[in-house]
């Protein structure tokens, strides 16, 4: 320690500076002790400049907001593709001219007994549009495109004449199916014991549905909604599992286990329900609907029951289609 202090005093005399001895001096046996220590690259950094840079970055980071982060992401990676839930993609439309589906002034149960025979009011041909026409004239572009592609595919497979024959046979099968059901459900003919009907695949398909139907009130009967100005010809009004329904019979070559597979059929059913409830020819009120999809191969038909809540939802959609049809007619008259 004495030699080290002597050296310090000597250096102070020669150069005019002082070196304070450390309170703790350690010695190492490392081979680097005798050599000059190599400078690290970090020692050459301007510490003042670096500290200002750090403070600048930290101050900016603290001022970041979700909006500024989204803007930076958009610049770096492009705009964000925003996908909304299906029910939020389109704004919910509300009918401008609301009319109630149900008629609270009427009883649910019919005043007259079905023993007098179901109603069969003939359809009067006039200028009032039918439910079928309104739905056809207000199909969405997607529906039109689907039908057009289906027609093109069928024409390609069958040819023009073959496609015409195919559509004619489909229409004939549907007509015969409805006529047979009308005979079965009317009081003129008892379904039990009439095995010849079971030879028809469509009738075999709906047999389990027929067993659930009772108290038929109307068959192939016309309806007229005077307030909303449309007419229609419903298939059947009867009780299904104890609930009075407007029943619509459909045929299909493909299975339709879900109501969404029936396209505009629910709108057709609620249009008939609304007309029945406000048509003076009918003394009762209907609050439910039923779509029955029958199959030619005889496989069990799919029944799609529509309760009051579901009917009310489709009624709002029907009113929108009715308004759309009215607007189109006004535009055509102006043209």
CSV table of C-alpha atoms in Angstrom, one decimal:
chain,number,residue,atom,x,y,z
A,1,UNK,CA,0.0,0.0,0.0
A,2,UNK,CA,2.9,2.4,0.8
A,3,UNK,CA,4.5,2.1,-2.7
A,4,UNK,CA,1.1,2.9,-4.3
A,5,UNK,CA,0.7,6.1,-2.1
A,6,UNK,CA,4.2,7.2,-3.0
A,7,UNK,CA,3.5,6.9,-6.7
A,8,UNK,CA,0.3,9.0,-6.3
A,9,UNK,CA,2.3,11.8,-4.5
A,10,UNK,CA,4.9,11.7,-7.3
A,11,UNK,CA,2.3,12.0,-10.1
A,12,UNK,CA,0.6,14.9,-8.2
A,13,UNK,CA,3.9,16.8,-8.2
A,14,UNK,CA,4.6,16.1,-11.9
A,15,UNK,CA,1.2,16.6,-13.5
A,16,UNK,CA,-0.8,18.7,-11.1
A,17,UNK,CA,-3.7,16.4,-10.6
A,18,UNK,CA,-4.7,14.2,-7.8
A,19,UNK,CA,-5.8,10.6,-7.7
A,20,UNK,CA,-7.9,9.5,-4.8
A,21,UNK,CA,-7.1,6.0,-3.7
A,22,UNK,CA,-10.1,3.7,-3.6
A,23,UNK,CA,-11.3,2.6,-0.3
A,24,UNK,CA,-11.3,-0.9,-1.6
A,25,UNK,CA,-8.7,-2.2,-4.0
A,26,UNK,CA,-8.9,-5.7,-5.4
A,27,UNK,CA,-6.4,-7.5,-7.4
A,28,UNK,CA,-7.0,-10.1,-10.1
A,29,UNK,CA,-4.8,-12.8,-11.3
A,30,UNK,CA,-6.4,-12.5,-14.8
A,31,UNK,CA,-4.0,-12.2,-17.7
A,32,UNK,CA,-5.8,-9.0,-18.8
A,33,UNK,CA,-4.6,-7.1,-15.8
A,34,UNK,CA,-1.4,-6.1,-17.3
A,35,UNK,CA,-2.9,-5.2,-20.7
A,36,UNK,CA,-5.0,-2.2,-21.7
A,37,UNK,CA,-8.8,-2.7,-21.3
A,38,UNK,CA,-10.6,-2.8,-24.7
A,39,UNK,CA,-13.3,-0.2,-25.0
A,40,UNK,CA,-16.9,-1.4,-25.5
A,41,UNK,CA,-18.8,0.0,-28.5
A,42,UNK,CA,-21.5,1.2,-26.0
A,43,UNK,CA,-19.0,3.6,-24.4
A,44,UNK,CA,-18.9,5.6,-27.7
A,45,UNK,CA,-22.6,6.4,-27.5
A,46,UNK,CA,-23.6,10.0,-26.8
A,47,UNK,CA,-25.5,9.4,-23.5
A,48,UNK,CA,-27.2,12.8,-23.6
A,49,UNK,CA,-28.5,12.3,-27.1
A,50,UNK,CA,-29.5,8.7,-26.3
A,51,UNK,CA,-31.4,9.8,-23.2
A,52,UNK,CA,-33.3,12.4,-25.2
A,53,UNK,CA,-34.3,9.8,-27.7
A,54,UNK,CA,-35.6,7.4,-25.0
A,55,UNK,CA,-37.6,10.2,-23.4
A,56,UNK,CA,-39.1,11.1,-26.8
A,57,UNK,CA,-40.1,7.5,-27.6
A,58,UNK,CA,-41.6,7.0,-24.2
A,59,UNK,CA,-43.6,10.2,-24.3
A,60,UNK,CA,-45.1,9.2,-27.7
A,61,UNK,CA,-46.0,5.8,-26.5
A,62,UNK,CA,-47.8,7.2,-23.5
A,63,UNK,CA,-49.9,9.4,-25.8
A,64,UNK,CA,-51.0,6.5,-28.0
A,65,UNK,CA,-54.7,5.9,-28.2
A,66,UNK,CA,-56.7,3.0,-29.8
A,67,UNK,CA,-57.6,5.2,-32.7
A,68,UNK,CA,-53.9,6.2,-33.4
A,69,UNK,CA,-52.9,2.5,-33.1
A,70,UNK,CA,-55.5,1.5,-35.7
A,71,UNK,CA,-54.3,4.3,-38.0
A,72,UNK,CA,-50.7,3.1,-37.7
A,73,UNK,CA,-51.8,-0.5,-38.4
A,74,UNK,CA,-53.7,0.6,-41.4
A,75,UNK,CA,-50.6,2.4,-42.8
A,76,UNK,CA,-48.4,-0.6,-42.1
A,77,UNK,CA,-50.7,-3.5,-43.0
A,78,UNK,CA,-53.5,-2.0,-45.0
A,79,UNK,CA,-57.2,-1.3,-44.1
A,80,UNK,CA,-58.9,-3.7,-41.7
A,81,UNK,CA,-61.7,-5.9,-43.2
A,82,UNK,CA,-64.6,-5.5,-40.9
A,83,UNK,CA,-67.1,-8.4,-40.8
A,84,UNK,CA,-70.3,-7.9,-38.9
A,85,UNK,CA,-72.6,-10.6,-37.6
A,86,UNK,CA,-75.2,-11.7,-40.2
A,87,UNK,CA,-78.1,-10.0,-38.2
A,88,UNK,CA,-76.1,-6.7,-38.2
A,89,UNK,CA,-75.2,-6.6,-41.8
A,90,UNK,CA,-78.4,-5.1,-42.9
A,91,UNK,CA,-80.3,-2.4,-41.1
A,92,UNK,CA,-83.6,-3.7,-39.7
A,93,UNK,CA,-86.4,-2.4,-41.9
A,94,UNK,CA,-89.8,-1.7,-40.4
A,95,UNK,CA,-93.1,-1.5,-42.5
A,96,UNK,CA,-94.3,2.0,-43.0
A,97,UNK,CA,-97.9,1.0,-43.1
A,98,UNK,CA,-98.4,-1.4,-40.2
A,99,UNK,CA,-101.5,-3.6,-40.1
A,100,UNK,CA,-102.1,-6.2,-37.4
A,101,UNK,CA,-101.8,-9.9,-38.3
A,102,UNK,CA,-104.3,-11.0,-35.7
A,103,UNK,CA,-107.9,-9.9,-35.2
A,104,UNK,CA,-108.6,-9.6,-31.5
A,105,UNK,CA,-112.3,-9.2,-32.1
A,106,UNK,CA,-112.6,-12.8,-33.2
A,107,UNK,CA,-112.4,-16.0,-31.3
A,108,UNK,CA,-109.7,-18.6,-32.0
A,109,UNK,CA,-112.2,-21.4,-32.2
A,110,UNK,CA,-114.7,-21.5,-35.1
A,111,UNK,CA,-118.3,-20.6,-34.3
A,112,UNK,CA,-119.6,-23.3,-36.7
A,113,UNK,CA,-118.9,-27.0,-36.4
A,114,UNK,CA,-116.8,-28.7,-39.1
A,115,UNK,CA,-119.7,-31.2,-39.5
A,116,UNK,CA,-121.3,-28.8,-42.0
A,117,UNK,CA,-118.4,-29.3,-44.3
A,118,UNK,CA,-115.2,-27.2,-44.8
A,119,UNK,CA,-115.4,-23.8,-46.6
A,120,UNK,CA,-114.5,-23.8,-50.3
A,121,UNK,CA,-114.8,-20.2,-51.4
A,122,UNK,CA,-114.0,-19.8,-55.1
A,123,UNK,CA,-111.3,-17.4,-56.1
A,124,UNK,CA,-112.6,-14.4,-58.0
A,125,UNK,CA,-110.3,-13.3,-60.8
A,126,UNK,CA,-109.9,-9.5,-60.7
A,127,UNK,CA,-107.4,-6.8,-60.7
A,128,UNK,CA,-106.3,-7.3,-57.1
A,129,UNK,CA,-102.9,-9.0,-57.0
A,130,UNK,CA,-102.5,-12.5,-55.6
A,131,UNK,CA,-100.1,-13.5,-52.9
A,132,UNK,CA,-98.1,-15.6,-55.4
A,133,UNK,CA,-97.8,-12.7,-57.8
A,134,UNK,CA,-96.6,-10.3,-55.1
A,135,UNK,CA,-93.9,-12.7,-54.0
A,136,UNK,CA,-92.8,-13.4,-57.6
A,137,UNK,CA,-92.5,-9.7,-58.4
A,138,UNK,CA,-90.5,-8.9,-55.3
A,139,UNK,CA,-87.9,-11.7,-55.3
A,140,UNK,CA,-84.4,-10.7,-54.2
A,141,UNK,CA,-81.7,-10.6,-56.9
A,142,UNK,CA,-80.1,-13.6,-55.2
A,143,UNK,CA,-83.3,-15.6,-55.6
A,144,UNK,CA,-83.7,-14.6,-59.2
A,145,UNK,CA,-80.1,-15.5,-59.9
A,146,UNK,CA,-80.5,-18.9,-58.3
A,147,UNK,CA,-83.6,-19.7,-60.3
A,148,UNK,CA,-82.0,-18.6,-63.5
A,149,UNK,CA,-78.9,-20.7,-62.9
A,150,UNK,CA,-81.1,-23.7,-62.0
A,151,UNK,CA,-83.1,-23.2,-65.2
A,152,UNK,CA,-79.9,-23.0,-67.4
A,153,UNK,CA,-78.5,-26.1,-65.8
A,154,UNK,CA,-81.7,-28.1,-66.4
A,155,UNK,CA,-82.0,-26.9,-70.0
A,156,UNK,CA,-78.4,-27.9,-70.5
A,157,UNK,CA,-79.2,-31.4,-69.2
A,158,UNK,CA,-82.7,-31.9,-70.7
A,159,UNK,CA,-82.9,-29.5,-73.6
A,160,UNK,CA,-85.6,-26.9,-74.2
A,161,UNK,CA,-88.3,-29.5,-74.9
A,162,UNK,CA,-87.2,-31.8,-72.1
A,163,UNK,CA,-87.3,-28.9,-69.6
A,164,UNK,CA,-90.7,-27.8,-70.7
A,165,UNK,CA,-92.0,-31.4,-70.2
A,166,UNK,CA,-90.3,-31.6,-66.8
A,167,UNK,CA,-91.9,-28.5,-65.5
A,168,UNK,CA,-95.3,-29.6,-66.9
A,169,UNK,CA,-95.0,-32.9,-65.1
A,170,UNK,CA,-94.0,-31.2,-61.8
A,171,UNK,CA,-97.1,-28.9,-62.1
A,172,UNK,CA,-99.3,-31.9,-62.8
A,173,UNK,CA,-98.0,-33.9,-59.9
A,174,UNK,CA,-98.6,-31.0,-57.5
A,175,UNK,CA,-102.1,-30.5,-58.8
A,176,UNK,CA,-103.0,-34.2,-58.4
A,177,UNK,CA,-101.4,-34.2,-54.9
A,178,UNK,CA,-103.6,-31.3,-53.8
A,179,UNK,CA,-106.7,-32.8,-55.4
A,180,UNK,CA,-106.1,-36.1,-53.6
A,181,UNK,CA,-105.6,-34.3,-50.3
A,182,UNK,CA,-108.7,-32.3,-50.8
A,183,UNK,CA,-110.7,-35.5,-51.2
A,184,UNK,CA,-109.1,-37.1,-48.2
A,185,UNK,CA,-109.6,-34.2,-45.9
A,186,UNK,CA,-113.2,-33.4,-47.0
A,187,UNK,CA,-116.2,-35.1,-45.4
A,188,UNK,CA,-117.0,-36.7,-48.8
A,189,UNK,CA,-114.4,-39.4,-48.3
A,190,UNK,CA,-112.9,-41.1,-45.2
A,191,UNK,CA,-109.2,-41.6,-45.4
A,192,UNK,CA,-109.2,-44.7,-43.2
A,193,UNK,CA,-109.2,-47.9,-45.3
A,194,UNK,CA,-108.5,-46.2,-48.7
A,195,UNK,CA,-105.3,-48.0,-49.5
A,196,UNK,CA,-105.3,-46.9,-53.1
A,197,UNK,CA,-104.1,-43.5,-52.1
A,198,UNK,CA,-101.0,-44.9,-50.5
A,199,UNK,CA,-99.8,-45.9,-53.9
A,200,UNK,CA,-98.9,-42.3,-54.4
A,201,UNK,CA,-95.5,-41.5,-52.9
A,202,UNK,CA,-96.6,-38.0,-51.9
A,203,UNK,CA,-99.6,-39.3,-49.9
A,204,UNK,CA,-97.5,-42.0,-48.3
A,205,UNK,CA,-95.1,-39.3,-47.3
A,206,UNK,CA,-97.7,-37.2,-45.5
A,207,UNK,CA,-99.6,-40.0,-43.9
A,208,UNK,CA,-98.1,-39.4,-40.4
A,209,UNK,CA,-99.1,-35.7,-40.8
A,210,UNK,CA,-102.7,-36.5,-41.7
A,211,UNK,CA,-103.0,-38.6,-38.5
A,212,UNK,CA,-102.3,-35.4,-36.6
A,213,UNK,CA,-104.9,-33.3,-38.4
A,214,UNK,CA,-108.6,-32.8,-37.3
A,215,UNK,CA,-111.5,-30.3,-37.5
A,216,UNK,CA,-110.9,-29.2,-41.1
A,217,UNK,CA,-112.4,-25.7,-41.6
A,218,UNK,CA,-111.5,-24.8,-45.1
A,219,UNK,CA,-110.1,-26.5,-48.2
A,220,UNK,CA,-108.8,-24.8,-51.4
A,221,UNK,CA,-110.6,-21.7,-50.3
A,222,UNK,CA,-110.1,-18.1,-51.4
A,223,UNK,CA,-109.1,-15.3,-49.0
A,224,UNK,CA,-109.4,-11.5,-49.6
A,225,UNK,CA,-107.6,-8.9,-47.5
A,226,UNK,CA,-109.6,-5.8,-48.3
A,227,UNK,CA,-107.5,-3.4,-46.2
A,228,UNK,CA,-104.2,-4.5,-47.7
A,229,UNK,CA,-105.7,-5.3,-51.2
A,230,UNK,CA,-104.5,-8.8,-52.0
A,231,UNK,CA,-106.1,-12.2,-52.6
A,232,UNK,CA,-105.0,-15.8,-52.4
A,233,UNK,CA,-106.1,-19.5,-52.5
A,234,UNK,CA,-105.1,-21.3,-49.3
A,235,UNK,CA,-104.7,-25.1,-49.2
A,236,UNK,CA,-106.2,-25.9,-45.9
A,237,UNK,CA,-107.3,-24.6,-42.5
A,238,UNK,CA,-107.5,-27.3,-39.8
A,239,UNK,CA,-106.2,-28.2,-36.4
A,240,UNK,CA,-102.7,-29.7,-36.2
A,241,UNK,CA,-101.9,-31.3,-32.9
A,242,UNK,CA,-104.8,-29.3,-31.4
A,243,UNK,CA,-103.9,-25.9,-32.8
A,244,UNK,CA,-105.8,-24.2,-35.6
A,245,UNK,CA,-103.4,-23.6,-38.5
A,246,UNK,CA,-103.3,-22.4,-42.1
A,247,UNK,CA,-101.7,-25.5,-43.8
A,248,UNK,CA,-99.7,-25.3,-47.0
A,249,UNK,CA,-98.8,-28.5,-48.8
A,250,UNK,CA,-95.6,-28.6,-50.8
A,251,UNK,CA,-93.8,-31.2,-52.9
A,252,UNK,CA,-90.1,-31.5,-53.3
A,253,UNK,CA,-87.5,-33.8,-54.9
A,254,UNK,CA,-84.9,-32.8,-52.3
A,255,UNK,CA,-85.2,-33.0,-48.5
A,256,UNK,CA,-86.1,-29.7,-46.8
A,257,UNK,CA,-85.7,-30.4,-43.1
A,258,UNK,CA,-85.4,-26.7,-42.1
A,259,UNK,CA,-88.0,-23.9,-42.6
A,260,UNK,CA,-85.3,-21.7,-44.2
A,261,UNK,CA,-85.2,-24.2,-47.0
A,262,UNK,CA,-88.7,-23.4,-48.0
A,263,UNK,CA,-87.8,-19.9,-49.2
A,264,UNK,CA,-90.9,-17.6,-49.4
A,265,UNK,CA,-93.4,-20.3,-48.3
A,266,UNK,CA,-93.6,-18.8,-44.7
A,267,UNK,CA,-94.5,-15.4,-46.2
A,268,UNK,CA,-97.2,-17.1,-48.2
A,269,UNK,CA,-98.6,-18.8,-45.1
A,270,UNK,CA,-98.7,-15.6,-43.0
A,271,UNK,CA,-100.3,-13.7,-45.8
A,272,UNK,CA,-103.1,-16.2,-45.9
A,273,UNK,CA,-103.4,-16.1,-42.0
A,274,UNK,CA,-103.7,-12.3,-42.1
A,275,UNK,CA,-106.3,-12.5,-44.8
A,276,UNK,CA,-108.4,-15.1,-43.0
A,277,UNK,CA,-108.4,-13.1,-39.8
A,278,UNK,CA,-109.8,-10.1,-41.6
A,279,UNK,CA,-112.0,-11.7,-44.2
A,280,UNK,CA,-115.7,-11.6,-43.5
A,281,UNK,CA,-116.3,-15.0,-45.0
A,282,UNK,CA,-114.4,-16.6,-42.0
A,283,UNK,CA,-115.9,-16.3,-38.5
A,284,UNK,CA,-112.7,-17.6,-36.7
A,285,UNK,CA,-109.2,-16.5,-36.2
A,286,UNK,CA,-106.0,-18.4,-37.0
A,287,UNK,CA,-102.8,-17.8,-35.0
A,288,UNK,CA,-100.5,-20.6,-36.3
A,289,UNK,CA,-99.2,-21.9,-39.6
A,290,UNK,CA,-97.9,-25.2,-40.9
A,291,UNK,CA,-95.8,-26.0,-44.0
A,292,UNK,CA,-95.7,-29.7,-45.0
A,293,UNK,CA,-93.0,-30.7,-47.5
A,294,UNK,CA,-93.9,-34.1,-49.1
A,295,UNK,CA,-91.5,-36.3,-51.1
A,296,UNK,CA,-92.3,-38.4,-54.2
A,297,UNK,CA,-90.3,-41.4,-52.9
A,298,UNK,CA,-92.6,-41.7,-49.9
A,299,UNK,CA,-90.1,-40.8,-47.3
A,300,UNK,CA,-91.7,-39.0,-44.3
A,301,UNK,CA,-92.7,-35.5,-45.0
A,302,UNK,CA,-91.1,-32.6,-43.0
A,303,UNK,CA,-93.7,-30.5,-41.1
A,304,UNK,CA,-92.6,-26.9,-40.3
A,305,UNK,CA,-94.8,-25.5,-37.5
A,306,UNK,CA,-95.1,-21.7,-37.1
A,307,UNK,CA,-96.2,-20.5,-33.8
A,308,UNK,CA,-97.6,-17.0,-33.0
A,309,UNK,CA,-94.2,-15.5,-32.5
A,310,UNK,CA,-92.7,-16.9,-35.7
A,311,UNK,CA,-95.8,-15.9,-37.7
A,312,UNK,CA,-95.5,-12.3,-36.4
A,313,UNK,CA,-91.9,-12.1,-37.5
A,314,UNK,CA,-92.7,-13.3,-41.0
A,315,UNK,CA,-95.8,-11.0,-41.1
A,316,UNK,CA,-93.5,-8.0,-40.8
A,317,UNK,CA,-91.4,-9.3,-43.8
A,318,UNK,CA,-94.6,-9.9,-45.8
A,319,UNK,CA,-95.7,-6.3,-45.2
A,320,UNK,CA,-92.4,-5.1,-46.5
A,321,UNK,CA,-92.7,-7.2,-49.7
A,322,UNK,CA,-96.2,-5.8,-50.1
A,323,UNK,CA,-95.0,-2.3,-49.8
A,324,UNK,CA,-92.2,-3.0,-52.3
A,325,UNK,CA,-94.7,-4.4,-54.8
A,326,UNK,CA,-96.9,-1.3,-54.4
A,327,UNK,CA,-93.9,1.0,-55.1
A,328,UNK,CA,-93.0,-1.0,-58.2
A,329,UNK,CA,-96.5,-0.7,-59.5
A,330,UNK,CA,-96.4,3.1,-59.0
A,331,UNK,CA,-93.1,3.4,-60.9
A,332,UNK,CA,-94.4,1.2,-63.8
A,333,UNK,CA,-97.5,3.4,-64.1
A,334,UNK,CA,-95.3,6.5,-64.3
A,335,UNK,CA,-93.2,5.0,-67.0
